């Protein structure tokens, strides 16, 4: 069993009690990347027990002590950037350049929280009663169960465990079952950083039974999740039974609005970033492109020019800009959205097909695609596509386009390109989204709050906001 990648529970590398394993395939080639031990609720329970036992000491350690481990982990992740990026590319197809950026983003989270941990301040408040004093303490919530998706298999883990550990929480992490290998490598670095046993645990396996244990085990105080709105709602329902705290980063349906006065070259570059990075598989990916009627044809041309140059291929090739979709089901959904739009009258301005020539035949590739004449009844307008397809709609009126952009149950990210300053402010205020990129197609940064309005989630990750999510507020009243 030496070639089976293991789970990390209470400072030990273990395989599942059932002996079950899962093979991880490269979506670019269909090749076997590795095999992971595949556990379930039993392993989750052991990991929760370990995290619970470790909580007292870890949460009471001096902030500078916790900072030391996080800083060491930052250095290790930074120094293993290329290796981790290679695993990410192999297990989910991400272009190497982007995967390296993702790993640096993860390292930056460990660095940020190694510093921020020193600034968890409490407060004193003037009392209305002369012989009483009011003190406010900020304390770690307790054991955190975290569930992460496959599209950023290292950074999503970092964005949860870094603030949780900084706050003094202990953690059980379940990565996506299709991308456990990069998380396992990250946990080897966690072990190397010397975190005390039980402080950070990794379980890989069946999402339903692990999720059930996370929801039902009274030792878990908080569930942190990034993934689909469907699963997020299930977890919130389960968590509600014990009033567990939750942080949810869920689906998006991002509008990208190009006004008549926009710098069209900058807008085309911004759209390329926001739509084609990670092959369109991001919750902040553009899902609806609104372009002012007067610039629609020149913008479409610029976009098509850019896409003609984009190199599609195996993420491990260094010049690849757009990789494969993560699996066959994801590819079929994208192709179905294109087909449905064409049947309902959309025209293909660029791309539109699965790529099957030569090496492409082995992977789940779709051409980068631009659809024009898109209307509101098409699936591509209504659902999150999670792929390299731009559906374009033209508009003339500012108020109407804002109304369209806001007319959704989602509210994660929105993008606007315009050179009118007053309009920049109007858009920033009127768009009902947690993240608004004004003349910026790639707004995420470690220190900024990341999260959604409406059904896109609850809570924020990043910077001081991310740390808040793992702290309770305690009021202490002193009689003097
Ligand atoms: P996606 O469609 O992007 O894969 P999911 O919400 O299905 O999004 O997956 C995100 C994460 O949620 C993954 O780690 C997955 O294993 C986990 N997950 C899926 N179903 C459940 C569930 N019923 N309970 C707990 N976790 C789940």
Short mmCIF file of C-alpha atoms and ligand atoms in Angstrom, two decimals:
data_model
loop_
_atom_site.label_atom_id
_atom_site.label_comp_id
_atom_site.label_asym_id
_atom_site.label_seq_id
_atom_site.Cartn_x
_atom_site.Cartn_y
_atom_site.Cartn_z
CA UNK A 1 0.00 0.00 0.00
CA UNK A 2 3.05 2.30 -0.07
CA UNK A 3 1.91 4.01 -3.27
CA UNK A 4 -1.41 4.98 -1.68
CA UNK A 5 -1.55 8.57 -0.43
CA UNK A 6 -2.82 8.67 3.12
CA UNK A 7 -4.90 10.80 5.47
CA UNK A 8 -3.36 12.79 8.31
CA UNK A 9 -5.12 12.27 11.64
CA UNK A 10 -3.71 13.20 15.05
CA UNK A 11 -0.22 13.59 13.63
CA UNK A 12 -0.21 10.13 11.96
CA UNK A 13 -0.48 9.10 8.31
CA UNK A 14 -3.30 6.54 8.11
CA UNK A 15 -5.29 4.61 5.53
CA UNK A 16 -9.06 4.14 5.64
CA UNK A 17 -10.40 1.34 7.83
CA UNK A 18 -12.38 -0.03 4.89
CA UNK A 19 -9.24 -0.24 2.73
CA UNK A 20 -11.07 1.66 0.00
CA UNK A 21 -9.00 3.81 -2.38
CA UNK A 22 -9.70 6.30 -5.16
CA UNK A 23 -7.71 6.72 -8.34
CA UNK A 24 -7.03 10.28 -9.44
CA UNK A 25 -6.98 10.87 -13.20
CA UNK A 26 -5.49 13.71 -15.23
CA UNK A 27 -8.35 15.40 -17.15
CA UNK A 28 -5.91 16.42 -19.91
CA UNK A 29 -4.82 12.87 -20.76
CA UNK A 30 -6.88 10.34 -18.81
CA UNK A 31 -3.63 9.11 -17.20
CA UNK A 32 -3.45 7.92 -13.60
CA UNK A 33 -1.88 10.62 -11.40
CA UNK A 34 -2.05 8.78 -8.08
CA UNK A 35 -4.19 6.79 -5.68
CA UNK A 36 -5.61 8.11 -2.43
CA UNK A 37 -6.94 6.25 0.57
CA UNK A 38 -10.70 6.87 0.71
CA UNK A 39 -12.33 7.11 4.10
CA UNK A 40 -15.65 8.25 5.51
CA UNK A 41 -17.50 9.18 8.69
CA UNK A 42 -15.37 6.90 10.91
CA UNK A 43 -12.15 8.67 9.95
CA UNK A 44 -13.88 12.05 10.27
CA UNK A 45 -14.91 11.15 13.83
CA UNK A 46 -11.34 10.22 14.80
CA UNK A 47 -10.02 13.43 13.31
CA UNK A 48 -12.64 15.49 15.17
CA UNK A 49 -11.69 13.78 18.45
CA UNK A 50 -8.03 14.61 17.81
CA UNK A 51 -8.83 18.24 16.95
CA UNK A 52 -11.00 18.49 20.05
CA UNK A 53 -8.22 17.14 22.29
CA UNK A 54 -5.71 19.54 20.77
CA UNK A 55 -7.93 22.61 21.04
CA UNK A 56 -7.27 23.66 24.64
CA UNK A 57 -3.51 23.91 24.34
CA UNK A 58 -3.50 25.38 20.84
CA UNK A 59 -6.11 28.04 21.56
CA UNK A 60 -4.31 29.11 24.74
CA UNK A 61 -0.84 29.24 23.16
CA UNK A 62 0.60 32.73 22.80
CA UNK A 63 -0.31 34.35 19.49
CA UNK A 64 3.40 34.60 18.67
CA UNK A 65 3.72 30.85 19.14
CA UNK A 66 0.93 30.11 16.62
CA UNK A 67 2.44 32.71 14.32
CA UNK A 68 5.76 30.82 14.28
CA UNK A 69 4.17 27.67 12.84
CA UNK A 70 2.20 29.64 10.24
CA UNK A 71 5.32 31.51 9.18
CA UNK A 72 7.26 28.26 8.81
CA UNK A 73 4.43 26.87 6.70
CA UNK A 74 4.49 30.01 4.54
CA UNK A 75 8.19 29.43 3.84
CA UNK A 76 7.67 25.75 3.04
CA UNK A 77 4.74 26.37 0.67
CA UNK A 78 6.65 29.16 -1.07
CA UNK A 79 9.71 26.93 -1.46
CA UNK A 80 7.64 24.03 -2.84
CA UNK A 81 5.75 26.21 -5.29
CA UNK A 82 6.75 24.34 -8.45
CA UNK A 83 6.13 20.90 -7.01
CA UNK A 84 2.68 21.79 -5.63
CA UNK A 85 1.78 23.54 -8.89
CA UNK A 86 2.73 20.42 -10.84
CA UNK A 87 0.39 18.29 -8.71
CA UNK A 88 -2.46 20.78 -9.12
CA UNK A 89 -1.99 20.79 -12.90
CA UNK A 90 -1.88 17.01 -13.08
CA UNK A 91 -4.94 16.36 -10.93
CA UNK A 92 -7.29 19.05 -12.29
CA UNK A 93 -5.76 20.41 -15.50
CA UNK A 94 -4.94 23.99 -14.44
CA UNK A 95 -2.29 25.72 -16.59
CA UNK A 96 1.06 25.66 -14.74
CA UNK A 97 1.52 29.43 -14.70
CA UNK A 98 -1.85 29.80 -12.96
CA UNK A 99 -1.15 26.89 -10.62
CA UNK A 100 2.08 28.58 -9.52
CA UNK A 101 0.10 31.75 -8.88
CA UNK A 102 -2.38 29.74 -6.84
CA UNK A 103 0.39 28.27 -4.67
CA UNK A 104 1.90 31.71 -4.08
CA UNK A 105 -1.58 32.90 -3.11
CA UNK A 106 -1.77 30.05 -0.59
CA UNK A 107 1.67 30.93 0.79
CA UNK A 108 0.57 34.55 1.08
CA UNK A 109 -2.42 33.49 3.19
CA UNK A 110 -0.14 31.67 5.63
CA UNK A 111 2.11 34.75 5.78
CA UNK A 112 -0.80 37.16 6.22
CA UNK A 113 -2.32 35.23 9.11
CA UNK A 114 1.10 34.62 10.69
CA UNK A 115 1.10 38.41 11.05
CA UNK A 116 -2.59 39.08 11.67
CA UNK A 117 -2.70 36.56 14.54
CA UNK A 118 -0.78 39.10 16.65
CA UNK A 119 -3.58 41.64 16.31
CA UNK A 120 -6.63 39.89 17.73
CA UNK A 121 -7.55 42.77 20.01
CA UNK A 122 -10.31 42.85 22.60
CA UNK A 123 -11.90 45.99 24.00
CA UNK A 124 -12.95 47.74 27.18
CA UNK A 125 -16.19 49.74 27.17
CA UNK A 126 -17.11 52.54 29.60
CA UNK A 127 -19.65 51.17 32.08
CA UNK A 128 -22.93 52.93 33.01
CA UNK A 129 -22.58 51.58 36.56
CA UNK A 130 -19.65 53.02 38.59
CA UNK A 131 -18.64 49.76 40.30
CA UNK A 132 -18.62 47.63 37.14
CA UNK A 133 -16.15 47.26 34.29
CA UNK A 134 -16.92 45.90 30.81
CA UNK A 135 -14.34 43.82 29.01
CA UNK A 136 -14.73 42.21 25.58
CA UNK A 137 -12.60 39.18 24.69
CA UNK A 138 -12.16 37.58 21.26
CA UNK A 139 -11.67 33.83 21.54
CA UNK A 140 -11.29 30.91 19.16
CA UNK A 141 -14.61 29.26 18.23
CA UNK A 142 -13.39 25.67 18.69
CA UNK A 143 -13.04 22.75 16.27
CA UNK A 144 -13.59 23.78 12.65
CA UNK A 145 -14.64 21.30 9.95
CA UNK A 146 -13.67 22.61 6.52
CA UNK A 147 -14.75 21.33 3.10
CA UNK A 148 -13.00 22.56 -0.04
CA UNK A 149 -13.59 22.21 -3.80
CA UNK A 150 -11.37 21.04 -6.67
CA UNK A 151 -10.98 24.30 -8.61
CA UNK A 152 -8.34 25.84 -6.30
CA UNK A 153 -7.24 22.68 -4.50
CA UNK A 154 -4.42 24.31 -2.52
CA UNK A 155 -5.45 27.92 -2.04
CA UNK A 156 -9.00 27.10 -0.90
CA UNK A 157 -7.44 24.96 1.82
CA UNK A 158 -5.07 27.77 2.82
CA UNK A 159 -7.86 30.35 2.93
CA UNK A 160 -9.69 28.25 5.48
CA UNK A 161 -6.99 26.73 7.63
CA UNK A 162 -4.71 29.79 7.86
CA UNK A 163 -7.24 32.10 9.60
CA UNK A 164 -8.72 29.23 11.63
CA UNK A 165 -5.32 28.21 13.01
CA UNK A 166 -4.35 31.83 13.60
CA UNK A 167 -7.51 32.41 15.64
CA UNK A 168 -6.65 29.39 17.80
CA UNK A 169 -9.12 26.91 16.30
CA UNK A 170 -8.14 23.36 15.42
CA UNK A 171 -9.18 21.94 12.07
CA UNK A 172 -10.41 18.87 10.23
CA UNK A 173 -10.18 19.38 6.47
CA UNK A 174 -11.95 17.41 3.76
CA UNK A 175 -10.67 18.29 0.27
CA UNK A 176 -12.63 17.49 -2.90
CA UNK A 177 -12.43 13.80 -3.71
CA UNK A 178 -11.11 14.49 -7.23
CA UNK A 179 -8.13 16.60 -6.04
CA UNK A 180 -6.80 15.16 -2.77
CA UNK A 181 -3.16 14.80 -3.87
CA UNK A 182 -2.18 18.47 -3.68
CA UNK A 183 -3.90 18.75 -0.28
CA UNK A 184 -2.00 15.67 0.93
CA UNK A 185 1.31 17.22 -0.21
CA UNK A 186 0.35 20.43 1.59
CA UNK A 187 -0.29 18.39 4.76
CA UNK A 188 3.18 16.85 4.47
CA UNK A 189 4.47 20.42 4.64
CA UNK A 190 2.17 21.08 7.60
CA UNK A 191 3.76 18.11 9.35
CA UNK A 192 7.22 19.46 8.45
CA UNK A 193 6.29 22.86 9.89
CA UNK A 194 5.88 21.05 13.21
CA UNK A 195 2.28 21.85 14.19
CA UNK A 196 1.40 19.90 17.36
CA UNK A 197 -0.49 16.66 16.74
CA UNK A 198 -4.24 16.96 16.30
CA UNK A 199 -4.16 20.67 15.49
CA UNK A 200 -4.66 20.15 11.73
CA UNK A 201 -6.15 16.94 10.36
CA UNK A 202 -6.94 15.71 6.86
CA UNK A 203 -9.67 13.26 5.90
CA UNK A 204 -10.22 12.19 2.31
CA UNK A 205 -13.29 10.24 1.29
CA UNK A 206 -17.02 9.96 0.88
CA UNK A 207 -18.49 13.49 1.06
CA UNK A 208 -21.90 12.42 2.34
CA UNK A 209 -20.74 10.38 5.36
CA UNK A 210 -17.95 12.82 6.23
CA UNK A 211 -20.37 15.76 5.85
CA UNK A 212 -22.89 13.97 8.09
CA UNK A 213 -20.27 13.51 10.83
CA UNK A 214 -19.26 17.17 10.52
CA UNK A 215 -22.89 18.27 10.93
CA UNK A 216 -23.86 15.87 13.71
CA UNK A 217 -20.74 15.73 15.89
CA UNK A 218 -21.18 18.10 18.83
CA UNK A 219 -17.44 18.66 19.06
CA UNK A 220 -17.53 20.59 15.78
CA UNK A 221 -18.35 24.26 16.41
CA UNK A 222 -18.05 25.60 12.90
CA UNK A 223 -18.36 24.43 9.30
CA UNK A 224 -16.44 26.29 6.61
CA UNK A 225 -17.38 25.40 3.05
CA UNK A 226 -16.60 26.39 -0.52
CA UNK A 227 -18.59 24.68 -3.25
CA UNK A 228 -22.01 24.55 -4.85
CA UNK A 229 -25.03 26.39 -3.47
CA UNK A 230 -26.87 23.04 -3.37
CA UNK A 231 -24.37 21.42 -0.97
CA UNK A 232 -23.95 24.69 0.97
CA UNK A 233 -27.67 24.71 1.75
CA UNK A 234 -27.54 21.06 2.88
CA UNK A 235 -24.68 21.87 5.25
CA UNK A 236 -26.45 24.98 6.58
CA UNK A 237 -29.57 22.93 7.29
CA UNK A 238 -27.53 20.30 9.11
CA UNK A 239 -25.53 22.90 11.01
CA UNK A 240 -28.73 24.64 12.11
CA UNK A 241 -29.71 21.65 14.30
CA UNK A 242 -26.85 22.48 16.68
CA UNK A 243 -26.62 26.17 15.79
CA UNK A 244 -23.11 25.60 14.51
CA UNK A 245 -21.40 28.59 12.96
CA UNK A 246 -21.03 28.48 9.18
CA UNK A 247 -19.02 30.27 6.49
CA UNK A 248 -20.20 29.57 2.96
CA UNK A 249 -18.57 30.50 -0.33
CA UNK A 250 -21.07 29.31 -2.91
CA UNK A 251 -21.96 29.69 -6.58
CA UNK A 252 -21.81 32.84 -8.66
CA UNK A 253 -23.36 34.22 -11.84
CA UNK A 254 -21.12 37.20 -12.53
CA UNK A 255 -22.17 39.98 -14.90
CA UNK A 256 -19.43 41.81 -16.84
CA UNK A 257 -20.63 45.18 -18.18
CA UNK A 258 -18.79 47.06 -20.92
CA UNK A 259 -20.04 50.64 -21.36
CA UNK A 260 -19.71 52.66 -24.54
CA UNK A 261 -16.94 54.81 -23.05
CA UNK A 262 -14.80 51.86 -21.86
CA UNK A 263 -11.20 51.22 -22.87
CA UNK A 264 -12.09 48.23 -25.04
CA UNK A 265 -8.59 46.74 -25.07
CA UNK A 266 -8.46 46.80 -21.28
CA UNK A 267 -11.99 45.37 -21.15
CA UNK A 268 -11.05 42.52 -23.51
CA UNK A 269 -8.00 41.70 -21.36
CA UNK A 270 -10.11 41.91 -18.18
CA UNK A 271 -12.73 39.64 -19.66
CA UNK A 272 -10.10 37.14 -20.73
CA UNK A 273 -8.84 37.01 -17.12
CA UNK A 274 -12.26 36.76 -15.57
CA UNK A 275 -13.71 34.26 -18.05
CA UNK A 276 -10.86 32.04 -19.20
CA UNK A 277 -8.63 31.81 -16.14
CA UNK A 278 -8.92 28.30 -14.71
CA UNK A 279 -10.84 27.46 -17.93
CA UNK A 280 -13.81 29.44 -16.62
CA UNK A 281 -14.09 27.18 -13.57
CA UNK A 282 -14.22 29.83 -10.84
CA UNK A 283 -17.19 31.04 -8.80
CA UNK A 284 -16.15 34.60 -9.73
CA UNK A 285 -15.93 33.79 -13.48
CA UNK A 286 -17.94 36.03 -15.78
CA UNK A 287 -21.17 34.28 -16.68
CA UNK A 288 -23.02 37.04 -18.55
CA UNK A 289 -21.33 39.66 -20.74
CA UNK A 290 -23.31 42.88 -21.34
CA UNK A 291 -21.83 45.15 -24.02
CA UNK A 292 -23.21 48.53 -25.10
CA UNK A 293 -24.78 48.18 -28.55
CA UNK A 294 -22.53 50.86 -30.11
CA UNK A 295 -19.31 49.00 -29.27
CA UNK A 296 -20.57 45.41 -29.47
CA UNK A 297 -19.10 44.51 -32.84
CA UNK A 298 -15.67 46.05 -32.23
CA UNK A 299 -15.53 44.42 -28.79
CA UNK A 300 -16.47 41.01 -30.23
CA UNK A 301 -13.68 41.36 -32.80
CA UNK A 302 -11.10 42.24 -30.14
CA UNK A 303 -12.18 39.30 -28.05
CA UNK A 304 -12.06 36.88 -30.97
CA UNK A 305 -8.54 38.14 -31.84
CA UNK A 306 -7.41 37.50 -28.28
CA UNK A 307 -8.95 34.03 -28.27
CA UNK A 308 -7.33 33.07 -31.57
CA UNK A 309 -3.95 33.52 -29.85
CA UNK A 310 -4.91 31.61 -26.68
CA UNK A 311 -3.11 28.27 -26.43
CA UNK A 312 -5.38 25.45 -25.30
CA UNK A 313 -3.75 22.27 -23.99
CA UNK A 314 -2.36 20.14 -21.20
CA UNK A 315 -1.92 22.39 -18.15
CA UNK A 316 1.57 20.99 -17.59
CA UNK A 317 2.88 22.55 -20.84
CA UNK A 318 4.33 25.88 -19.91
CA UNK A 319 2.74 27.89 -22.74
CA UNK A 320 -0.81 26.60 -22.09
CA UNK A 321 -3.28 29.40 -21.30
CA UNK A 322 -6.50 27.39 -21.23
CA UNK A 323 -6.61 23.82 -19.92
CA UNK A 324 -9.23 21.04 -20.12
CA UNK A 325 -12.47 20.96 -18.14
CA UNK A 326 -12.13 19.02 -14.90
CA UNK A 327 -14.12 15.96 -16.04
CA UNK A 328 -16.50 14.65 -18.67
CA UNK A 329 -19.61 15.79 -16.83
CA UNK A 330 -18.28 19.36 -16.68
CA UNK A 331 -17.47 19.27 -20.42
CA UNK A 332 -20.95 17.92 -21.24
CA UNK A 333 -22.60 20.71 -19.27
CA UNK A 334 -20.63 23.33 -21.20
CA UNK A 335 -21.46 21.72 -24.56
CA UNK A 336 -25.12 21.46 -23.55
CA UNK A 337 -25.22 25.19 -22.73
CA UNK A 338 -23.73 26.00 -26.14
CA UNK A 339 -26.19 23.69 -27.94
CA UNK A 340 -29.20 25.02 -26.04
CA UNK A 341 -28.20 28.63 -26.85
CA UNK A 342 -27.71 27.82 -30.55
CA UNK A 343 -31.09 26.09 -30.69
CA UNK A 344 -32.70 29.18 -29.22
CA UNK A 345 -31.11 31.58 -31.73
CA UNK A 346 -27.63 32.46 -30.43
CA UNK A 347 -24.81 32.73 -32.99
CA UNK A 348 -21.26 31.48 -32.49
CA UNK A 349 -18.77 34.35 -32.91
CA UNK A 350 -15.80 32.19 -31.95
CA UNK A 351 -15.19 28.51 -31.14
CA UNK A 352 -18.26 26.51 -30.13
CA UNK A 353 -17.01 22.93 -30.23
CA UNK A 354 -15.30 20.19 -28.29
CA UNK A 355 -11.64 19.82 -29.35
CA UNK A 356 -10.88 16.28 -30.48
CA UNK A 357 -7.89 16.42 -32.85
CA UNK A 358 -4.70 14.57 -31.88
CA UNK A 359 -3.89 14.75 -28.16
CA UNK A 360 -7.08 16.70 -27.48
CA UNK A 361 -9.02 13.46 -27.97
CA UNK A 362 -7.63 12.13 -24.67
CA UNK A 363 -8.89 15.05 -22.58
CA UNK A 364 -12.00 17.11 -21.85
CA UNK A 365 -11.31 20.15 -24.03
CA UNK A 366 -13.72 22.80 -25.29
CA UNK A 367 -12.73 25.63 -27.62
CA UNK A 368 -12.83 29.06 -26.01
CA UNK A 369 -16.20 30.27 -27.22
CA UNK A 370 -18.08 33.53 -27.73
CA UNK A 371 -21.84 33.44 -28.30
CA UNK A 372 -23.74 36.52 -29.48
CA UNK A 373 -27.48 37.27 -29.68
CA UNK A 374 -27.94 35.58 -26.31
CA UNK A 375 -31.38 35.97 -24.71
CA UNK A 376 -32.74 35.54 -21.21
CA UNK A 377 -34.48 32.21 -21.87
CA UNK A 378 -31.25 30.37 -22.66
CA UNK A 379 -29.69 28.07 -20.03
CA UNK A 380 -26.38 29.86 -20.46
CA UNK A 381 -28.04 33.08 -19.31
CA UNK A 382 -29.72 31.50 -16.30
CA UNK A 383 -27.23 28.97 -14.91
CA UNK A 384 -23.58 28.99 -13.90
CA UNK A 385 -21.73 27.45 -16.89
CA UNK A 386 -18.33 26.89 -15.23
CA UNK A 387 -16.51 26.73 -18.56
CA UNK A 388 -14.76 28.74 -21.29
CA UNK A 389 -17.86 30.23 -22.92
CA UNK A 390 -18.83 33.92 -23.07
CA UNK A 391 -22.53 34.64 -23.64
CA UNK A 392 -22.90 38.20 -24.96
CA UNK A 393 -25.98 40.40 -24.63
CA UNK A 394 -26.16 43.98 -25.91
CA UNK A 395 -27.73 46.91 -24.04
CA UNK A 396 -28.29 50.65 -24.42
CA UNK A 397 -29.58 51.89 -21.06
CA UNK A 398 -27.54 52.03 -17.83
CA UNK A 399 -30.46 51.57 -15.41
CA UNK A 400 -31.79 48.61 -17.42
CA UNK A 401 -28.43 46.83 -17.51
CA UNK A 402 -28.03 47.23 -13.73
CA UNK A 403 -31.49 45.77 -13.24
CA UNK A 404 -30.62 42.79 -15.46
CA UNK A 405 -27.28 42.29 -13.71
CA UNK A 406 -28.96 42.25 -10.29
CA UNK A 407 -31.86 40.06 -11.35
CA UNK A 408 -30.48 36.79 -9.96
CA UNK A 409 -30.38 34.90 -6.67
CA UNK A 410 -26.58 35.00 -6.84
CA UNK A 411 -24.35 37.89 -5.75
CA UNK A 412 -20.67 37.01 -5.69
CA UNK A 413 -18.71 39.05 -8.26
CA UNK A 414 -19.54 41.69 -10.87
CA UNK A 415 -17.31 43.57 -13.31
CA UNK A 416 -17.72 46.97 -14.95
CA UNK A 417 -15.60 48.74 -17.57
CA UNK A 418 -16.16 52.47 -18.04
CA UNK A 419 -14.07 55.67 -18.06
CA UNK A 420 -16.78 57.80 -16.47
CA UNK A 421 -15.85 58.43 -12.82
CA UNK A 422 -19.37 59.16 -11.63
CA UNK A 423 -20.58 55.96 -13.25
CA UNK A 424 -17.81 54.00 -11.52
CA UNK A 425 -19.22 55.09 -8.17
CA UNK A 426 -22.83 54.45 -9.18
CA UNK A 427 -21.95 50.93 -10.30
CA UNK A 428 -19.91 50.21 -7.14
CA UNK A 429 -22.93 51.13 -5.04
CA UNK A 430 -25.80 49.74 -7.13
CA UNK A 431 -24.51 46.27 -8.00
CA UNK A 432 -25.75 43.73 -5.43
CA UNK A 433 -22.51 41.76 -5.30
CA UNK A 434 -19.91 41.07 -2.61
CA UNK A 435 -17.05 41.81 -5.01
CA UNK A 436 -17.15 44.51 -7.70
CA UNK A 437 -14.24 44.88 -10.14
CA UNK A 438 -14.26 48.36 -11.66
CA UNK A 439 -11.91 48.28 -14.67
CA UNK A 440 -10.48 45.15 -13.04
CA UNK A 441 -11.14 41.60 -14.24
CA UNK A 442 -9.13 39.91 -11.50
CA UNK A 443 -9.95 41.54 -8.16
CA UNK A 444 -8.94 38.90 -5.57
CA UNK A 445 -6.18 39.73 -3.04
CA UNK A 446 -5.26 38.07 0.26
CA UNK A 447 -6.11 41.11 2.41
CA UNK A 448 -9.47 41.93 0.80
CA UNK A 449 -12.83 40.45 1.89
CA UNK A 450 -13.99 37.70 -0.47
CA UNK A 451 -17.59 36.50 -0.31
CA UNK A 452 -21.07 36.85 -1.69
CA UNK A 453 -24.47 38.46 -1.24
CA UNK A 454 -27.73 36.47 -1.47
CA UNK A 455 -27.34 32.73 -2.27
CA UNK A 456 -23.65 33.15 -3.11
CA UNK A 457 -22.79 32.70 0.52
CA UNK A 458 -22.42 33.91 4.04
CA UNK A 459 -19.27 35.25 5.72
CA UNK A 460 -16.02 36.47 4.20
CA UNK A 461 -12.56 35.05 3.61
CA UNK A 462 -9.41 37.18 3.43
CA UNK A 463 -7.59 39.70 5.59
CA UNK A 464 -8.97 40.75 8.95
CA UNK A 465 -12.47 39.76 7.78
CA UNK A 466 -11.37 36.14 7.39
CA UNK A 467 -10.07 36.02 10.94
CA UNK A 468 -13.36 37.35 12.38
CA UNK A 469 -15.10 34.21 11.09
CA UNK A 470 -13.18 32.04 13.55
CA UNK A 471 -13.61 34.18 16.66
CA UNK A 472 -16.35 34.35 19.27
CA UNK A 473 -17.03 37.56 21.20
CA UNK A 474 -17.16 37.22 24.98
CA UNK A 475 -18.47 39.92 27.31
CA UNK A 476 -16.95 39.86 30.79
CA UNK A 477 -18.53 42.06 33.47
CA UNK A 478 -16.29 42.84 36.46
CA UNK A 479 -17.71 43.98 39.75
CA UNK A 480 -15.04 46.18 41.39
P1 LIG B 1 -18.72 21.06 -7.30
O1 LIG B 1 -19.97 20.94 -8.08
O2 LIG B 1 -17.93 22.27 -7.58
O3 LIG B 1 -17.90 19.83 -7.24
P2 LIG B 1 -19.68 20.46 -4.68
O4 LIG B 1 -20.47 21.37 -3.82
O5 LIG B 1 -20.31 19.21 -5.16
O6 LIG B 1 -19.20 21.39 -5.85
O7 LIG B 1 -18.31 20.07 -4.00
C1 LIG B 1 -17.56 20.92 -3.16
C2 LIG B 1 -17.10 20.13 -1.97
O8 LIG B 1 -18.25 19.67 -1.27
C3 LIG B 1 -16.27 18.89 -2.30
O9 LIG B 1 -15.26 18.72 -1.32
C4 LIG B 1 -17.29 17.78 -2.20
O10 LIG B 1 -16.72 16.53 -1.88
C5 LIG B 1 -18.14 18.26 -1.04
N1 LIG B 1 -19.49 17.68 -0.96
C6 LIG B 1 -20.28 17.26 -1.97
N2 LIG B 1 -21.44 16.76 -1.48
C7 LIG B 1 -21.39 16.86 -0.13
C8 LIG B 1 -22.26 16.53 0.96
N3 LIG B 1 -23.46 15.98 0.75
N4 LIG B 1 -21.85 16.78 2.22
C9 LIG B 1 -20.65 17.34 2.45
N5 LIG B 1 -19.79 17.68 1.48
C10 LIG B 1 -20.13 17.45 0.20
#
